[in-house]
Short mmCIF file of N, CA and C in Angstrom, two decimals:
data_model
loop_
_atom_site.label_atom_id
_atom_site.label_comp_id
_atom_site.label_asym_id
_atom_site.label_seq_id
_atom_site.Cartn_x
_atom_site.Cartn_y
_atom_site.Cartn_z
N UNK A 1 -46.68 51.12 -7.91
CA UNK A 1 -46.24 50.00 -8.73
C UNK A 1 -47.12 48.77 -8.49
N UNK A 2 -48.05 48.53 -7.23
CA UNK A 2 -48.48 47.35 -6.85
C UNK A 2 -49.60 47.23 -7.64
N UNK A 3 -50.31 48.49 -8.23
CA UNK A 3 -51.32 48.53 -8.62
C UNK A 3 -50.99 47.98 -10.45
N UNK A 4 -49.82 48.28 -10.85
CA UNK A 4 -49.33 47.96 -12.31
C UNK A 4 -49.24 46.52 -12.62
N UNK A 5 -48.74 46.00 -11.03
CA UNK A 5 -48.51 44.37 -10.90
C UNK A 5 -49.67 43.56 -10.50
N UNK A 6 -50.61 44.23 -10.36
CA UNK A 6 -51.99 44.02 -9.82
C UNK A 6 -52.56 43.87 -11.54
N UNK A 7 -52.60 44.95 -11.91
CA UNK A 7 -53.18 44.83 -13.77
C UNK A 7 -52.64 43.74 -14.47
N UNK A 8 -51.60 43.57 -14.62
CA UNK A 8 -50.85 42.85 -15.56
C UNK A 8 -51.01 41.34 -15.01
N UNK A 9 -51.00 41.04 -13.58
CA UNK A 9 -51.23 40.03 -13.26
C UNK A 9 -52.75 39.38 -13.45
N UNK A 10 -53.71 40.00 -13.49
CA UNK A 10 -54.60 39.85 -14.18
C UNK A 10 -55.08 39.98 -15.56
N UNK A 11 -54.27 41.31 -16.12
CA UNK A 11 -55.05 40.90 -17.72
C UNK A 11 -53.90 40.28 -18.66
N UNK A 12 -52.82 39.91 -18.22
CA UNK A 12 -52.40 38.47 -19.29
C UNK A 12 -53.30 37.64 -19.33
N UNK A 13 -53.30 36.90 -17.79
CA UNK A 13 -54.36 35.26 -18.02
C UNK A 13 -55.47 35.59 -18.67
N UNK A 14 -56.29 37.31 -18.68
CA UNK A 14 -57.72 37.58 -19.29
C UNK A 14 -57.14 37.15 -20.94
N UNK A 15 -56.39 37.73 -21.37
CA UNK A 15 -55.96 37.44 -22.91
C UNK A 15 -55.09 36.01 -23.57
N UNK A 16 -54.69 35.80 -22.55
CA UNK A 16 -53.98 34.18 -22.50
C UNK A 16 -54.96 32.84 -22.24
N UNK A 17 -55.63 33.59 -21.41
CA UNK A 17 -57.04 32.24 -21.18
C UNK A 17 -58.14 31.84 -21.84
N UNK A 18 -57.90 31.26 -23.26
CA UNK A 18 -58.97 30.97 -23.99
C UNK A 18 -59.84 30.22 -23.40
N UNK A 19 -61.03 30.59 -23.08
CA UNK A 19 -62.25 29.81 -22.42
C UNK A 19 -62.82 30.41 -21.13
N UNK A 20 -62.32 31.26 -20.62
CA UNK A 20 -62.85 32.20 -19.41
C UNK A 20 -62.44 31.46 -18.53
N UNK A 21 -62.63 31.83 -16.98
CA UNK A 21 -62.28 31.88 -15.67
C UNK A 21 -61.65 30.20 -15.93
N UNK A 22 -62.05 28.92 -16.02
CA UNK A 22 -61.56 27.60 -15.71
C UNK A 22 -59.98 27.82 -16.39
N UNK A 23 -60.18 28.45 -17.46
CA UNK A 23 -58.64 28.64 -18.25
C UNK A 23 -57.33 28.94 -17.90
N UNK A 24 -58.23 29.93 -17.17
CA UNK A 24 -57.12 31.13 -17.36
C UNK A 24 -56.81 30.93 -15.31
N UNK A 25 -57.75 30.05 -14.74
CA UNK A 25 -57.19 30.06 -12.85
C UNK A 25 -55.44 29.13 -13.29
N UNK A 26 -55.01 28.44 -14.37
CA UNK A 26 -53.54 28.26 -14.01
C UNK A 26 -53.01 29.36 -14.37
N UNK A 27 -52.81 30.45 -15.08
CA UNK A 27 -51.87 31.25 -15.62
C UNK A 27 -52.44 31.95 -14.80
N UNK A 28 -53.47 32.48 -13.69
CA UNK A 28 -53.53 33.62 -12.81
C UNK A 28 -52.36 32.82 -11.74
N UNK A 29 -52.64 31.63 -11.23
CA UNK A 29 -51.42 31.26 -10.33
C UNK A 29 -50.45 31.11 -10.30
N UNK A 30 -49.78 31.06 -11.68
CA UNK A 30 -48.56 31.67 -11.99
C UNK A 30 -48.07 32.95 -11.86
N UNK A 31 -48.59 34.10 -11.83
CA UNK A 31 -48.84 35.03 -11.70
C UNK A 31 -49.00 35.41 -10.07
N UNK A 32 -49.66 35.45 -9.85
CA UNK A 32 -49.98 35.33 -8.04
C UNK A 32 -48.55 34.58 -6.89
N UNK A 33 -48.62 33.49 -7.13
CA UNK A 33 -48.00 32.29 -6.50
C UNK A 33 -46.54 32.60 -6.85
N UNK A 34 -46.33 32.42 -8.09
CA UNK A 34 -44.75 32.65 -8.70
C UNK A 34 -43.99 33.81 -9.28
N UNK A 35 -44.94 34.71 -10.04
CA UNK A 35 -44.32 35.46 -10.24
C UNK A 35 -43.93 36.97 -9.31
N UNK A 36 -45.23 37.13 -8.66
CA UNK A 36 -45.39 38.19 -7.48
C UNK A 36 -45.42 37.79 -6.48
N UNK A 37 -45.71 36.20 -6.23
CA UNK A 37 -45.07 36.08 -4.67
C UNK A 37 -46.02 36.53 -3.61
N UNK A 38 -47.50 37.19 -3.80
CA UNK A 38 -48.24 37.37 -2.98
C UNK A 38 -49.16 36.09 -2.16
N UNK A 39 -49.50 35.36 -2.77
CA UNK A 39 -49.75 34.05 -2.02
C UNK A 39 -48.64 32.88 -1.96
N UNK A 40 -49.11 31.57 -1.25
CA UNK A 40 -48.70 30.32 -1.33
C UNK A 40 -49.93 29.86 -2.06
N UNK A 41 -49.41 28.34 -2.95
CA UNK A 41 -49.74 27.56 -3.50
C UNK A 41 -51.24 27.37 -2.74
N UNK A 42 -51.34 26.76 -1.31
CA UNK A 42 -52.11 26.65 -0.09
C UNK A 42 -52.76 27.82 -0.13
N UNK A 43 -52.48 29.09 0.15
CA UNK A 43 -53.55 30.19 0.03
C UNK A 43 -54.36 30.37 -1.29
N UNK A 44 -53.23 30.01 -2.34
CA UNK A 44 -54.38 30.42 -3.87
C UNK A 44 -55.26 29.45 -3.89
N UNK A 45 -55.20 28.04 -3.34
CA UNK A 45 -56.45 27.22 -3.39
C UNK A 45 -57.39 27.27 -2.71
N UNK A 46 -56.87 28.00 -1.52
CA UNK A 46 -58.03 28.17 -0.65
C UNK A 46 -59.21 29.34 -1.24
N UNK A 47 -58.32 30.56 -1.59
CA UNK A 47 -59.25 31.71 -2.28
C UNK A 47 -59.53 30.97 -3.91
N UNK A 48 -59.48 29.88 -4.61
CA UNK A 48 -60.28 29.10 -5.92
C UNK A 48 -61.59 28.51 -5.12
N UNK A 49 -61.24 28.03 -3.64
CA UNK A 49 -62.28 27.30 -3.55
C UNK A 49 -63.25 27.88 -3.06
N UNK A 50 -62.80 29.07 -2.36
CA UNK A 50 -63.76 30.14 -1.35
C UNK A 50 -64.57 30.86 -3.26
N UNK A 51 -63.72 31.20 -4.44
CA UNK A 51 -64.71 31.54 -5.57
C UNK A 51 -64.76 30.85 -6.43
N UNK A 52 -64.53 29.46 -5.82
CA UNK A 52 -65.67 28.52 -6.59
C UNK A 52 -67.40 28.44 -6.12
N UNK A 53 -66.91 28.53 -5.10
CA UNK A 53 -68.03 28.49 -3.88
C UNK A 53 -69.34 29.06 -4.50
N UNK A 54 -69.07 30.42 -5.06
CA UNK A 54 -69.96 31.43 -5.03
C UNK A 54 -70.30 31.67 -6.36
N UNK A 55 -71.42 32.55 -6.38
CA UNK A 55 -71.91 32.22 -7.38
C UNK A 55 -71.03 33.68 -8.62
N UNK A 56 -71.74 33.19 -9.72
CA UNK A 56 -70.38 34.62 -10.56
C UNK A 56 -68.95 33.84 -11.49
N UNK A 57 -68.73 34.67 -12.41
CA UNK A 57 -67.00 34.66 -12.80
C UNK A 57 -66.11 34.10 -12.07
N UNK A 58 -65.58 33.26 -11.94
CA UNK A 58 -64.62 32.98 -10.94
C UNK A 58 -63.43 34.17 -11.18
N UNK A 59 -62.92 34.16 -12.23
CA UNK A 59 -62.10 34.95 -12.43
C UNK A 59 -61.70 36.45 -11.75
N UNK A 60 -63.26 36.58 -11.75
CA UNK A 60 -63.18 38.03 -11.36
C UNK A 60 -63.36 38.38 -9.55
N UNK A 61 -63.71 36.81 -9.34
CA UNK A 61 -64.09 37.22 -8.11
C UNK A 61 -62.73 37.01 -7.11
N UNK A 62 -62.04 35.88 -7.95
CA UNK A 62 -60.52 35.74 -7.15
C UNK A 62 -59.52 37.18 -7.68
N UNK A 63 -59.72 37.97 -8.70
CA UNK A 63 -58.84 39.10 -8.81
C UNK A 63 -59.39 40.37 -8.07
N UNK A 64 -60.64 40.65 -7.57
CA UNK A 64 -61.49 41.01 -6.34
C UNK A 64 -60.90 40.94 -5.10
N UNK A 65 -60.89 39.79 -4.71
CA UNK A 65 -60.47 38.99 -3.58
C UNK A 65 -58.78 39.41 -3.41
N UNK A 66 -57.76 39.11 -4.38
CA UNK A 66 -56.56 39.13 -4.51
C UNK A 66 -56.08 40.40 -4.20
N UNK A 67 -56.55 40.92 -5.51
CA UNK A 67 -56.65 42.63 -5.52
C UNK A 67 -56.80 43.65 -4.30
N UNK A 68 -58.26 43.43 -3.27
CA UNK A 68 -58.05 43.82 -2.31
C UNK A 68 -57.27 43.30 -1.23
N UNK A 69 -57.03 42.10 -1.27
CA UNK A 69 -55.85 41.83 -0.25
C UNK A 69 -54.25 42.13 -0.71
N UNK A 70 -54.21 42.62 -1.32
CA UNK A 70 -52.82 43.44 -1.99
C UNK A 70 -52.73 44.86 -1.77
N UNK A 71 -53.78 45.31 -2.32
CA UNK A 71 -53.78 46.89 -2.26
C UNK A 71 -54.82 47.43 -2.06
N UNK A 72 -55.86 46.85 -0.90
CA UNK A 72 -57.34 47.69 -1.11
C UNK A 72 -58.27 47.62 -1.60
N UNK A 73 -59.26 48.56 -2.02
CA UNK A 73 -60.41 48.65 -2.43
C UNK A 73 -60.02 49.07 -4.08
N UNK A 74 -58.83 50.19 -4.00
CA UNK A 74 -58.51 50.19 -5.65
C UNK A 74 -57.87 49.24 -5.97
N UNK A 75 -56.93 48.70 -5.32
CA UNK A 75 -56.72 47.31 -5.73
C UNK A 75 -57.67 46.10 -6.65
N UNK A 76 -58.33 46.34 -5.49
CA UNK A 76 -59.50 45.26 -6.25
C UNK A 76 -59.99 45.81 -7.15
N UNK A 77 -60.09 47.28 -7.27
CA UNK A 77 -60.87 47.12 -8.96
C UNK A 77 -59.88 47.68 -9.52
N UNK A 78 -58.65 47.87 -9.51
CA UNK A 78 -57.70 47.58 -10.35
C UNK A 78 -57.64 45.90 -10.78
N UNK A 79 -57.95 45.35 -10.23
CA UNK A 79 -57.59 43.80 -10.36
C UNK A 79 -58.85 43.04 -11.33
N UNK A 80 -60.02 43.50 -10.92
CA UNK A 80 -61.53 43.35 -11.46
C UNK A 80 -61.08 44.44 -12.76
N UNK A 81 -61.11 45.30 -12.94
CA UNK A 81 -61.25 45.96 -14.57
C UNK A 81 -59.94 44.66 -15.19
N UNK A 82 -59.09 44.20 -14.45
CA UNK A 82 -57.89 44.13 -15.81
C UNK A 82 -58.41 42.40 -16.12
N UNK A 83 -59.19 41.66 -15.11
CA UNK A 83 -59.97 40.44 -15.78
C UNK A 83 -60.69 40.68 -16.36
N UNK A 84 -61.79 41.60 -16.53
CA UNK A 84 -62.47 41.93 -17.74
C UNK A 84 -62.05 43.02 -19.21
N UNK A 85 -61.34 43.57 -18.84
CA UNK A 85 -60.55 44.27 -19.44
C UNK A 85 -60.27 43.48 -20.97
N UNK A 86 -59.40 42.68 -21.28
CA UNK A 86 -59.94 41.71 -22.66
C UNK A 86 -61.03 41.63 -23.55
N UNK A 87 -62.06 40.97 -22.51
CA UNK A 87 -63.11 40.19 -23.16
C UNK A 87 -63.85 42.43 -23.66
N UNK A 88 -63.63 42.73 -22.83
CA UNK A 88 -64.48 44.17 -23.14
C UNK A 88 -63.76 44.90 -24.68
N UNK A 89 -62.88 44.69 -24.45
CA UNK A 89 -61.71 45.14 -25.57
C UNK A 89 -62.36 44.28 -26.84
N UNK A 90 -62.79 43.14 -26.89
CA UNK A 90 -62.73 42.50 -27.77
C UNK A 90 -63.88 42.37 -28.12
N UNK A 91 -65.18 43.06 -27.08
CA UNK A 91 -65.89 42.79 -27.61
C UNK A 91 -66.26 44.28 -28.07
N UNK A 92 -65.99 45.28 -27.75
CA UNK A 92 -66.05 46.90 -28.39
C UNK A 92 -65.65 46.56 -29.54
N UNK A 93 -64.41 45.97 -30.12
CA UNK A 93 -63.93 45.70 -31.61
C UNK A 93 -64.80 45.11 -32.38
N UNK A 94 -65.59 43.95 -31.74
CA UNK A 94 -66.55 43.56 -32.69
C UNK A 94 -67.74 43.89 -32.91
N UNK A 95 -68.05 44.49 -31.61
CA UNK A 95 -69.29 46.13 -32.03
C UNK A 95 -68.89 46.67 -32.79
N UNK A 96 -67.89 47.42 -33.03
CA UNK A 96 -67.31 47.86 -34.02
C UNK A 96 -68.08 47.84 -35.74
N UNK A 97 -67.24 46.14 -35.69
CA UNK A 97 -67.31 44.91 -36.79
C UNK A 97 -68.71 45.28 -37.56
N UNK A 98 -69.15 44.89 -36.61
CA UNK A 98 -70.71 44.46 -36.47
C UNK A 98 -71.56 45.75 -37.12
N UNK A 99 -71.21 47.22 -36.18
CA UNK A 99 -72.20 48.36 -36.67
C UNK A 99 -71.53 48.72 -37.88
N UNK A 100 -69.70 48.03 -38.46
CA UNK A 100 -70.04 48.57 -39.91
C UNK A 100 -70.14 48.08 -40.51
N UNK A 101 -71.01 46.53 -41.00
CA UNK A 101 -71.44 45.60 -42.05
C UNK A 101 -72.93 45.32 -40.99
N UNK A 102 -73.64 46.26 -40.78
CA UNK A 102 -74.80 46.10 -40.02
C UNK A 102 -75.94 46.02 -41.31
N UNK A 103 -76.06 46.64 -42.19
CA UNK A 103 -76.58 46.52 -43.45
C UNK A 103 -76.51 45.76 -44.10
N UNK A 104 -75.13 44.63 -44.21
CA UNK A 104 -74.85 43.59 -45.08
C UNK A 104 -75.83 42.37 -45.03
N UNK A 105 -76.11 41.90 -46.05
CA UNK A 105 -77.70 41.17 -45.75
C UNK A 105 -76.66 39.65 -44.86
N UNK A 106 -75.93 39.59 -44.89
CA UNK A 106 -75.45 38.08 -44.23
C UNK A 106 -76.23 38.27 -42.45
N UNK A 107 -75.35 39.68 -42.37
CA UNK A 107 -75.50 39.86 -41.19
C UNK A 107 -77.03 39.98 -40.67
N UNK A 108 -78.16 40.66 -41.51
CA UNK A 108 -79.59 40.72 -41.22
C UNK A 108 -79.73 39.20 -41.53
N UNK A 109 -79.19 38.63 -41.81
CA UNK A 109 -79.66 36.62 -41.85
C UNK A 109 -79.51 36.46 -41.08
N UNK A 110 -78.24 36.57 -40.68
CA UNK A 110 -77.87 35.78 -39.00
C UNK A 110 -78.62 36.50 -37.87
N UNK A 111 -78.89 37.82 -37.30
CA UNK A 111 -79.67 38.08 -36.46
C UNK A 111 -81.02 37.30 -36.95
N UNK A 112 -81.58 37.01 -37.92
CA UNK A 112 -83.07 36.84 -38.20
C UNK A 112 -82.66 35.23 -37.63
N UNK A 113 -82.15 34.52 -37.49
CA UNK A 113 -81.55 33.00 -37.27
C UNK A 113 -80.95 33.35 -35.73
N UNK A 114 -80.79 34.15 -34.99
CA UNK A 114 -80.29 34.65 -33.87
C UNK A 114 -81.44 34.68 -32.95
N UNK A 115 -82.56 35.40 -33.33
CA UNK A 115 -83.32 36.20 -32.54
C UNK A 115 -84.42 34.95 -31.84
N UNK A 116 -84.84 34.28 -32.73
CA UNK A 116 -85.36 33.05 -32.05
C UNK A 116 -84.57 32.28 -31.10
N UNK A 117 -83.34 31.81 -31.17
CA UNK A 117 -83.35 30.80 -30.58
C UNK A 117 -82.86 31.97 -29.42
N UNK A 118 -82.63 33.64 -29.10
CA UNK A 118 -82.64 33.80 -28.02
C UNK A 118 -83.63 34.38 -27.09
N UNK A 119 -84.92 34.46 -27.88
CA UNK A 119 -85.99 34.30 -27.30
C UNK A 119 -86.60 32.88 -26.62
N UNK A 120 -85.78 31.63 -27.25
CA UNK A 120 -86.20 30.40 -26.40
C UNK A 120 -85.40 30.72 -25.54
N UNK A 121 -84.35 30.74 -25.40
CA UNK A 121 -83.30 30.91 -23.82
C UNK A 121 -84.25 31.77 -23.31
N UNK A 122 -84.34 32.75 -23.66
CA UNK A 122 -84.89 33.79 -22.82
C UNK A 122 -85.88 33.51 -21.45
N UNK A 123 -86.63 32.71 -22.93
CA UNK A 123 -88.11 32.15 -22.13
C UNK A 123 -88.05 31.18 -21.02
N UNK A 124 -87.06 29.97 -21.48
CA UNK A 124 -86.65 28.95 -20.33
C UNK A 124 -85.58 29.40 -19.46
N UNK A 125 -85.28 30.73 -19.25
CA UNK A 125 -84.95 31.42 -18.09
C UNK A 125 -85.71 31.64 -17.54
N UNK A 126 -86.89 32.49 -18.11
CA UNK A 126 -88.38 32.42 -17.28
C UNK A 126 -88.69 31.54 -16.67
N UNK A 127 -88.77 30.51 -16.83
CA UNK A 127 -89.91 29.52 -16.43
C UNK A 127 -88.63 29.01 -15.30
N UNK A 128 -87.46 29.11 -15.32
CA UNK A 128 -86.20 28.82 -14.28
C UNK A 128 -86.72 29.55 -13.06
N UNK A 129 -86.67 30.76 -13.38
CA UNK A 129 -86.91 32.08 -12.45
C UNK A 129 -87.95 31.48 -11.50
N UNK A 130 -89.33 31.45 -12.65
CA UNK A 130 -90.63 31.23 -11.79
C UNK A 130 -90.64 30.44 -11.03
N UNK A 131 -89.80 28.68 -11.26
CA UNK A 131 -89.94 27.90 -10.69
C UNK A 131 -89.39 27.94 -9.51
N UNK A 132 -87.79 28.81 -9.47
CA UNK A 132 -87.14 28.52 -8.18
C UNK A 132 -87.60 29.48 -7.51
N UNK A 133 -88.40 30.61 -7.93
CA UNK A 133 -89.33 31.49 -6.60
C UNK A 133 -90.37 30.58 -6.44
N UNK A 134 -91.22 29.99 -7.01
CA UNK A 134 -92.19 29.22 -6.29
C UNK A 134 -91.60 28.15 -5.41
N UNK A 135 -90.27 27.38 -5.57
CA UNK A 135 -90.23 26.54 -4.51
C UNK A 135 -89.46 27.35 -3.52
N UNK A 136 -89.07 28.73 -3.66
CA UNK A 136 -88.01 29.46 -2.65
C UNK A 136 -89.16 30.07 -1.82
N UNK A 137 -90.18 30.46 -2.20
CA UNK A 137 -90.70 31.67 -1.45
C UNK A 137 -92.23 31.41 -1.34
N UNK A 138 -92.63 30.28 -2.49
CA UNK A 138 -94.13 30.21 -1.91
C UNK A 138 -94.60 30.63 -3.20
N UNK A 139 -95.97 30.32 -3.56
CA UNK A 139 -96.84 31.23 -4.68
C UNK A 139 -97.28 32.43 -4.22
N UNK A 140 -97.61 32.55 -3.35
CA UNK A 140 -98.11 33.76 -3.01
C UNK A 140 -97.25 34.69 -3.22
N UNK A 141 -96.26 34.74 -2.08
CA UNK A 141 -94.56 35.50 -2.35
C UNK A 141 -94.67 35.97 -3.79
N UNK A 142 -94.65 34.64 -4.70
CA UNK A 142 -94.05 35.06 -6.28
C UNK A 142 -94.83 36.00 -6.68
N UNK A 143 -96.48 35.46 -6.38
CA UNK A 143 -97.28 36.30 -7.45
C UNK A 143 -97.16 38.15 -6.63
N UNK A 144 -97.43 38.00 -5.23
CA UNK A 144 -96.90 39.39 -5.15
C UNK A 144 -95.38 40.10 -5.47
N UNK A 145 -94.54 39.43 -5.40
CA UNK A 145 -93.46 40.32 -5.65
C UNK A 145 -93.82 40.51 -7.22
N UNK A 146 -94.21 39.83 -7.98
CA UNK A 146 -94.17 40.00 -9.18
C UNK A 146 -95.59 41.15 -9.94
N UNK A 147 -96.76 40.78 -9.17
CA UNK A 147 -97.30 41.97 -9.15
C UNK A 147 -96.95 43.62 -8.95
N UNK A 148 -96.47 43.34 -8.00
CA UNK A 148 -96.05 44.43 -6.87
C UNK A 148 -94.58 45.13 -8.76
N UNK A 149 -94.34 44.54 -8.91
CA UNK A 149 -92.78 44.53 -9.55
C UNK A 149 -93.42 45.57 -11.41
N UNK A 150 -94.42 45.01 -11.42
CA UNK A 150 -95.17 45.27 -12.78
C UNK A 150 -96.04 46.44 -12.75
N UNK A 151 -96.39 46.57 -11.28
CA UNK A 151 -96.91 48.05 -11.48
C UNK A 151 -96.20 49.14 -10.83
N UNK A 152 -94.76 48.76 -10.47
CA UNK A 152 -93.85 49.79 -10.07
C UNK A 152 -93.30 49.88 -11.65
N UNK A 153 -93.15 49.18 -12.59
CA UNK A 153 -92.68 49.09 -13.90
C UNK A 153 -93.09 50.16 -15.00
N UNK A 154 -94.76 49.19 -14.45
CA UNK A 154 -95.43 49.88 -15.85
C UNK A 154 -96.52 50.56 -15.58
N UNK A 155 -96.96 50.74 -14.11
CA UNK A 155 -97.94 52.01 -13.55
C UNK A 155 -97.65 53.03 -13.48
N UNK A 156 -97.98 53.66 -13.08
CA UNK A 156 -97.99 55.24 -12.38
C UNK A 156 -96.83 56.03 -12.41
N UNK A 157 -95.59 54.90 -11.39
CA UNK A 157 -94.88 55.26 -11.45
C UNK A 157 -93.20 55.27 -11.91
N UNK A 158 -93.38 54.17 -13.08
CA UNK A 158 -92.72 53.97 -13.87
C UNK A 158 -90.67 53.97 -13.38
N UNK A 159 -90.93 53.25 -12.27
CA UNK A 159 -89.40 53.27 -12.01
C UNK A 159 -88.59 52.26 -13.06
N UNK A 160 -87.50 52.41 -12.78
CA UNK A 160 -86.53 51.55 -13.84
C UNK A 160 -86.41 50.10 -13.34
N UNK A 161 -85.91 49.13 -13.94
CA UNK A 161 -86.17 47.78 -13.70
C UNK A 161 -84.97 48.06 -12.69
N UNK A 162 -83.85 48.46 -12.33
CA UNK A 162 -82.68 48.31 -11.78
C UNK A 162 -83.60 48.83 -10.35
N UNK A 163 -84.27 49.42 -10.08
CA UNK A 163 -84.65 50.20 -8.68
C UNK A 163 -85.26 49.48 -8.08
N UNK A 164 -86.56 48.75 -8.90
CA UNK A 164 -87.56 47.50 -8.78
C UNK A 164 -86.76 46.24 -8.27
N UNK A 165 -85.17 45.99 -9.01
CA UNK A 165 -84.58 44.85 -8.83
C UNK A 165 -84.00 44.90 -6.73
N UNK A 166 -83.73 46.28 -6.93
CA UNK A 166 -83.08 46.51 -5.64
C UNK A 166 -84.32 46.58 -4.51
N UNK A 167 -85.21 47.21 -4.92
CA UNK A 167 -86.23 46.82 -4.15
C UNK A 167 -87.04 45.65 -3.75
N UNK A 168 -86.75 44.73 -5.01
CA UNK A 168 -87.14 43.19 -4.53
C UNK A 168 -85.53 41.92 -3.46
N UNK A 169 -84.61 42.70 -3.79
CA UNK A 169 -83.50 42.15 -3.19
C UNK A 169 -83.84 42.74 -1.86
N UNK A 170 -84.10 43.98 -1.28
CA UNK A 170 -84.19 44.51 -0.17
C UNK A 170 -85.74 43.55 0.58
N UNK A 171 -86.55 43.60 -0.36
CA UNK A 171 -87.76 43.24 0.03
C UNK A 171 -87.08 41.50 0.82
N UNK A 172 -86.31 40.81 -0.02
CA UNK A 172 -86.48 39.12 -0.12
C UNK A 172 -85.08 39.36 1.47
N UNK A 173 -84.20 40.31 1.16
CA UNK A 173 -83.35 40.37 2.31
C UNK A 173 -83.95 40.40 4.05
N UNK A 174 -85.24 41.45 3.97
CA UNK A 174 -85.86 41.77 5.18
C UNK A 174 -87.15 40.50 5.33
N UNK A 175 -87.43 39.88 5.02
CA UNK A 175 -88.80 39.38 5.13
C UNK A 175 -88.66 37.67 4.60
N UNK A 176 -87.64 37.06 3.68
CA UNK A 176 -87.30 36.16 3.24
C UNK A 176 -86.22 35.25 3.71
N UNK A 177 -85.54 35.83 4.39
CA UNK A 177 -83.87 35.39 5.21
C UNK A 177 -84.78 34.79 6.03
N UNK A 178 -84.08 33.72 6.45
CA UNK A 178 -83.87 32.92 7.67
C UNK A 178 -83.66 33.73 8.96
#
């Protein structure tokens, strides 16, 4: 049953909280605090401020947090699927939407009016990236990990960007830490 009260206590506020995680942290503490009784007022602020702290969803990281201190490891991702649980729901429906008026010329307008301005984000993510490895790690650092990153990509041996990613987290973990 803890695990049912674990879901529900999370995916109301996911569907009740218009605006993501800032929204929806009062109706999770209603939920938490009052209705299930698993924290105090004093503990739920302490675990807002411990995932404010960090970086990520807040949402998901206090139904994480909650979740396993209730019931575990399934807990917590009982608690993590039912905060995302919504937004996923809603957004499969509008995949949906989307692949069946994918032909409709409105819709080839709006991607053609789409695609630029998310190639500028894109790009001034780039130049985010580059900058905070050059003041995190040095030029040198950057240009090798990033070398190093492009011909594990697109040389020889063609690993996937996800393996490359873990290998530069492992790399920056052993050699970059304090």
């Amino acid at each position: 049953m803890i695990y049912w009260h674990l879901f529900l206590a999370f995916f109301w506020p996911g569907i009740l909280g218009y605006g993501g995680g800032p929204a929806s942290i009062p109706l999770v503490e209603h939920e938490v605090v009052d209705r299930y009784q698993w924290m105090t007022v004093n503990e739920f602020s302490e675990v807002l401020a411990i995932g404010n702290s960090l970086p990520g969803p807040i949402a998901t990281k206090m139904a994480g947090y909650i979740g396993y201190e209730q019931a575990g490891v399934l807990g917590a991702a009982v608690a993590v699927f039912a905060s995302v649980a919504p937004s996923l729901m809603l957004l499969l429906a509008l995949l949906q939407l989307l692949y069946k008026w994918k032909d409709a010329p409105q819709v080839k307008r709006l991607t053609a009016y789409i695609r630029p301005a998310i190639a500028v984000m894109l790009g001034i993510m780039a130049i985010d990236f580059f900058r905070e490895s050059y003041e995190g790690a040095g030029l040198v650092q950057m240009v090798c990990l990033a070398a190093a990153s492009a011909l594990l990509m697109f040389g020889k041996w063609r690993l996937h960007p996800a393996y490359v990613i873990a290998l530069a987290l492992v790399y920056g973990a052993v050699f970059l830490s304090p």
